[in-house]
Amino acid sequence: KVDTVGQEKAMLMLGLPYVFRKGANLLSTVLLTTDSTAFNINTKGALVVSIKESYAYDGAVSACSRRDKRWGKHQGKIVQATNDKVVLDVTWADPHGGHLTETFEVDKTGKEMTHTSKILVNEDATTGKKPTESYTYYSVYKRVD
């Protein structure tokens, strides 16, 4: 990971505990793979942060374990896919439910990937109110050969 901007605020809005937030900040590996039918996400980080998800290119909805490790699943699907970009549409129920538009985009050199997240939570855990607009944060990753 080269850079992250705004992720801490998003995690606070979701009411994530300190240990989870610190683990997410120490995320060490993001592995994105693809085959003819699906886009796959596999992350590994410190403490409790790891993700393993698969989304079909045909737009079918996938049910994946919640990334915040709370009980239940989130529902997600691919809404756009090109050679250098995949956009996911993800929703999850309470507690701390919400909607996420997530973009994975590789630069022209193929050496960096920007992961942009636009989130709208049902209730902001920092204020106790429903936000009126989405919050966007991003991370930039460098390819390791």
PDB file of C-alpha atoms in Angstrom:
ATOM      1  CA  LYS A   1       0.000   0.000   0.000  1.00  0.00           C
ATOM      2  CA  VAL A   2       1.432   3.329  -1.070  1.00  0.00           C
ATOM      3  CA  ASP A   3      -1.192   5.708   0.300  1.00  0.00           C
ATOM      4  CA  THR A   4      -4.584   5.811   2.024  1.00  0.00           C
ATOM      5  CA  VAL A   5      -6.764   8.894   2.386  1.00  0.00           C
ATOM      6  CA  GLY A   6      -9.942   9.015   4.468  1.00  0.00           C
ATOM      7  CA  GLN A   7     -10.275   5.356   5.474  1.00  0.00           C
ATOM      8  CA  GLU A   8     -10.092   6.052   9.224  1.00  0.00           C
ATOM      9  CA  LYS A   9     -13.133   8.360   9.062  1.00  0.00           C
ATOM     10  CA  ALA A  10     -15.135   5.741   7.152  1.00  0.00           C
ATOM     11  CA  MET A  11     -14.271   3.081   9.731  1.00  0.00           C
ATOM     12  CA  LEU A  12     -15.354   5.397  12.561  1.00  0.00           C
ATOM     13  CA  MET A  13     -18.651   6.061  10.748  1.00  0.00           C
ATOM     14  CA  LEU A  14     -19.182   2.276  10.705  1.00  0.00           C
ATOM     15  CA  GLY A  15     -18.507   2.000  14.430  1.00  0.00           C
ATOM     16  CA  LEU A  16     -15.525  -0.313  13.971  1.00  0.00           C
ATOM     17  CA  PRO A  17     -13.481  -1.034  17.099  1.00  0.00           C
ATOM     18  CA  TYR A  18      -9.926   0.251  17.561  1.00  0.00           C
ATOM     19  CA  VAL A  19      -8.223  -3.126  16.954  1.00  0.00           C
ATOM     20  CA  PHE A  20     -10.073  -3.634  13.650  1.00  0.00           C
ATOM     21  CA  ARG A  21      -9.247  -0.091  12.467  1.00  0.00           C
ATOM     22  CA  LYS A  22      -5.553  -0.539  13.236  1.00  0.00           C
ATOM     23  CA  GLY A  23      -5.514  -3.925  11.492  1.00  0.00           C
ATOM     24  CA  ALA A  24      -7.089  -2.407   8.373  1.00  0.00           C
ATOM     25  CA  ASN A  25      -4.450   0.315   8.339  1.00  0.00           C
ATOM     26  CA  LEU A  26      -1.755  -2.391   8.362  1.00  0.00           C
ATOM     27  CA  LEU A  27      -3.254  -4.255   5.382  1.00  0.00           C
ATOM     28  CA  SER A  28      -0.292  -5.939   3.718  1.00  0.00           C
ATOM     29  CA  THR A  29      -1.561  -7.740   0.615  1.00  0.00           C
ATOM     30  CA  VAL A  30      -4.331  -7.149  -1.897  1.00  0.00           C
ATOM     31  CA  LEU A  31      -4.546  -9.860  -4.537  1.00  0.00           C
ATOM     32  CA  LEU A  32      -6.992  -9.280  -7.382  1.00  0.00           C
ATOM     33  CA  THR A  33      -7.420 -12.123  -9.837  1.00  0.00           C
ATOM     34  CA  THR A  34      -9.718 -12.746 -12.723  1.00  0.00           C
ATOM     35  CA  ASP A  35     -10.775 -15.560 -14.947  1.00  0.00           C
ATOM     36  CA  SER A  36     -13.355 -15.730 -17.733  1.00  0.00           C
ATOM     37  CA  THR A  37     -16.284 -15.687 -15.283  1.00  0.00           C
ATOM     38  CA  ALA A  38     -15.324 -13.757 -12.130  1.00  0.00           C
ATOM     39  CA  PHE A  39     -13.363 -10.994 -10.407  1.00  0.00           C
ATOM     40  CA  ASN A  40     -11.786 -12.192  -7.148  1.00  0.00           C
ATOM     41  CA  ILE A  41     -10.560 -10.202  -4.146  1.00  0.00           C
ATOM     42  CA  ASN A  42      -8.240 -11.682  -1.541  1.00  0.00           C
ATOM     43  CA  THR A  43      -6.689  -9.483   1.135  1.00  0.00           C
ATOM     44  CA  LYS A  44      -4.413 -10.276   4.025  1.00  0.00           C
ATOM     45  CA  GLY A  45      -3.581  -7.975   6.865  1.00  0.00           C
ATOM     46  CA  ALA A  46      -2.697  -7.796  10.501  1.00  0.00           C
ATOM     47  CA  LEU A  47      -4.984  -9.057  13.239  1.00  0.00           C
ATOM     48  CA  VAL A  48      -8.550  -9.763  12.048  1.00  0.00           C
ATOM     49  CA  VAL A  49      -8.477  -8.165   8.604  1.00  0.00           C
ATOM     50  CA  SER A  50      -8.769 -10.581   5.701  1.00  0.00           C
ATOM     51  CA  ILE A  51     -11.223 -10.759   2.827  1.00  0.00           C
ATOM     52  CA  LYS A  52     -11.979 -13.446   0.263  1.00  0.00           C
ATOM     53  CA  GLU A  53     -14.704 -12.543  -2.245  1.00  0.00           C
ATOM     54  CA  SER A  54     -15.740 -13.443  -5.791  1.00  0.00           C
ATOM     55  CA  TYR A  55     -18.055 -11.521  -8.130  1.00  0.00           C
ATOM     56  CA  ALA A  56     -19.375 -12.887 -11.436  1.00  0.00           C
ATOM     57  CA  TYR A  57     -18.985 -10.784 -14.582  1.00  0.00           C
ATOM     58  CA  ASP A  58     -22.585 -11.548 -15.574  1.00  0.00           C
ATOM     59  CA  GLY A  59     -23.833  -9.219 -12.797  1.00  0.00           C
ATOM     60  CA  ALA A  60     -25.192 -11.980 -10.577  1.00  0.00           C
ATOM     61  CA  VAL A  61     -25.379 -11.011  -6.906  1.00  0.00           C
ATOM     62  CA  SER A  62     -22.791 -12.586  -4.602  1.00  0.00           C
ATOM     63  CA  ALA A  63     -23.336 -13.030  -0.868  1.00  0.00           C
ATOM     64  CA  CYS A  64     -20.032 -12.622   0.972  1.00  0.00           C
ATOM     65  CA  SER A  65     -19.106 -12.467   4.643  1.00  0.00           C
ATOM     66  CA  ARG A  66     -19.219  -8.947   5.998  1.00  0.00           C
ATOM     67  CA  ARG A  67     -15.826  -7.264   5.854  1.00  0.00           C
ATOM     68  CA  ASP A  68     -16.327  -5.761   9.304  1.00  0.00           C
ATOM     69  CA  LYS A  69     -16.615  -9.320  10.710  1.00  0.00           C
ATOM     70  CA  ARG A  70     -20.086  -8.631  12.084  1.00  0.00           C
ATOM     71  CA  TRP A  71     -22.707 -11.342  11.754  1.00  0.00           C
ATOM     72  CA  GLY A  72     -24.312 -11.739   8.334  1.00  0.00           C
ATOM     73  CA  LYS A  73     -23.413 -11.230   4.714  1.00  0.00           C
ATOM     74  CA  HIS A  74     -23.209  -8.375   2.293  1.00  0.00           C
ATOM     75  CA  GLN A  75     -24.721  -8.507  -1.198  1.00  0.00           C
ATOM     76  CA  GLY A  76     -22.544  -7.346  -4.077  1.00  0.00           C
ATOM     77  CA  LYS A  77     -22.328  -7.399  -7.843  1.00  0.00           C
ATOM     78  CA  ILE A  78     -20.228  -6.049 -10.673  1.00  0.00           C
ATOM     79  CA  VAL A  79     -21.865  -3.032 -12.321  1.00  0.00           C
ATOM     80  CA  GLN A  80     -19.002  -2.148 -14.683  1.00  0.00           C
ATOM     81  CA  ALA A  81     -15.960  -4.051 -15.942  1.00  0.00           C
ATOM     82  CA  THR A  82     -13.299  -3.067 -18.466  1.00  0.00           C
ATOM     83  CA  ASN A  83      -9.700  -4.162 -19.018  1.00  0.00           C
ATOM     84  CA  ASP A  84      -8.420  -1.707 -16.401  1.00  0.00           C
ATOM     85  CA  LYS A  85     -11.394  -1.086 -14.098  1.00  0.00           C
ATOM     86  CA  VAL A  86     -14.008  -3.011 -12.093  1.00  0.00           C
ATOM     87  CA  VAL A  87     -16.851  -1.307 -10.207  1.00  0.00           C
ATOM     88  CA  LEU A  88     -18.798  -3.153  -7.506  1.00  0.00           C
ATOM     89  CA  ASP A  89     -22.150  -2.251  -5.950  1.00  0.00           C
ATOM     90  CA  VAL A  90     -22.378  -3.593  -2.375  1.00  0.00           C
ATOM     91  CA  THR A  91     -25.069  -3.358   0.318  1.00  0.00           C
ATOM     92  CA  TRP A  92     -25.351  -4.778   3.828  1.00  0.00           C
ATOM     93  CA  ALA A  93     -27.945  -4.716   6.601  1.00  0.00           C
ATOM     94  CA  ASP A  94     -27.775  -3.362  10.143  1.00  0.00           C
ATOM     95  CA  PRO A  95     -25.992  -3.251  12.449  1.00  0.00           C
ATOM     96  CA  HIS A  96     -24.235  -0.331  10.789  1.00  0.00           C
ATOM     97  CA  GLY A  97     -25.769  -1.158   7.410  1.00  0.00           C
ATOM     98  CA  GLY A  98     -25.116   0.785   4.262  1.00  0.00           C
ATOM     99  CA  HIS A  99     -24.228   1.000   0.591  1.00  0.00           C
ATOM    100  CA  LEU A 100     -20.807   0.981  -1.060  1.00  0.00           C
ATOM    101  CA  THR A 101     -19.714   1.700  -4.606  1.00  0.00           C
ATOM    102  CA  GLU A 102     -16.212   0.319  -4.911  1.00  0.00           C
ATOM    103  CA  THR A 103     -13.865   0.941  -7.853  1.00  0.00           C
ATOM    104  CA  PHE A 104     -10.617  -0.908  -8.580  1.00  0.00           C
ATOM    105  CA  GLU A 105      -8.682   0.855 -11.347  1.00  0.00           C
ATOM    106  CA  VAL A 106      -5.221   0.062 -12.688  1.00  0.00           C
ATOM    107  CA  ASP A 107      -3.166   2.928 -14.136  1.00  0.00           C
ATOM    108  CA  LYS A 108      -1.840   2.968 -17.717  1.00  0.00           C
ATOM    109  CA  THR A 109       1.528   1.509 -16.649  1.00  0.00           C
ATOM    110  CA  GLY A 110      -0.133  -1.430 -14.898  1.00  0.00           C
ATOM    111  CA  LYS A 111       2.029  -0.762 -11.845  1.00  0.00           C
ATOM    112  CA  GLU A 112      -0.431   1.022  -9.564  1.00  0.00           C
ATOM    113  CA  MET A 113      -4.038   0.351  -8.629  1.00  0.00           C
ATOM    114  CA  THR A 114      -6.365   2.881  -7.019  1.00  0.00           C
ATOM    115  CA  HIS A 115      -9.135   1.473  -4.857  1.00  0.00           C
ATOM    116  CA  THR A 116     -11.882   4.077  -4.396  1.00  0.00           C
ATOM    117  CA  SER A 117     -14.761   3.529  -1.979  1.00  0.00           C
ATOM    118  CA  LYS A 118     -17.901   5.680  -1.919  1.00  0.00           C
ATOM    119  CA  ILE A 119     -19.916   4.756   1.171  1.00  0.00           C
ATOM    120  CA  LEU A 120     -23.296   5.782   2.566  1.00  0.00           C
ATOM    121  CA  VAL A 121     -24.094   4.319   5.981  1.00  0.00           C
ATOM    122  CA  ASN A 122     -27.614   3.980   7.398  1.00  0.00           C
ATOM    123  CA  GLU A 123     -26.427   5.680  10.586  1.00  0.00           C
ATOM    124  CA  ASP A 124     -23.112   7.415  11.221  1.00  0.00           C
ATOM    125  CA  ALA A 125     -21.773   5.891  14.456  1.00  0.00           C
ATOM    126  CA  THR A 126     -19.943   9.154  15.250  1.00  0.00           C
ATOM    127  CA  THR A 127     -23.101  11.311  15.154  1.00  0.00           C
ATOM    128  CA  GLY A 128     -25.993   8.864  15.539  1.00  0.00           C
ATOM    129  CA  LYS A 129     -27.616  10.363  12.427  1.00  0.00           C
ATOM    130  CA  LYS A 130     -28.173   9.238   8.841  1.00  0.00           C
ATOM    131  CA  PRO A 131     -25.725  11.056   6.563  1.00  0.00           C
ATOM    132  CA  THR A 132     -27.233  13.089   3.731  1.00  0.00           C
ATOM    133  CA  GLU A 133     -24.428  12.298   1.297  1.00  0.00           C
ATOM    134  CA  SER A 134     -21.867   9.621   0.547  1.00  0.00           C
ATOM    135  CA  TYR A 135     -18.307   9.727   1.860  1.00  0.00           C
ATOM    136  CA  THR A 136     -15.426   8.836  -0.484  1.00  0.00           C
ATOM    137  CA  TYR A 137     -12.009   7.501   0.507  1.00  0.00           C
ATOM    138  CA  TYR A 138      -9.244   5.745  -1.391  1.00  0.00           C
ATOM    139  CA  SER A 139      -6.078   3.681  -1.221  1.00  0.00           C
ATOM    140  CA  VAL A 140      -3.290   3.323  -3.773  1.00  0.00           C
ATOM    141  CA  TYR A 141      -1.383   0.062  -4.144  1.00  0.00           C
ATOM    142  CA  LYS A 142       1.854  -0.653  -5.991  1.00  0.00           C
ATOM    143  CA  ARG A 143       2.218  -3.864  -7.976  1.00  0.00           C
ATOM    144  CA  VAL A 144       4.729  -6.344  -6.589  1.00  0.00           C
ATOM    145  CA  ASP A 145       6.131  -8.755  -9.176  1.00  0.00           C
TER     146      ASP A 145
END
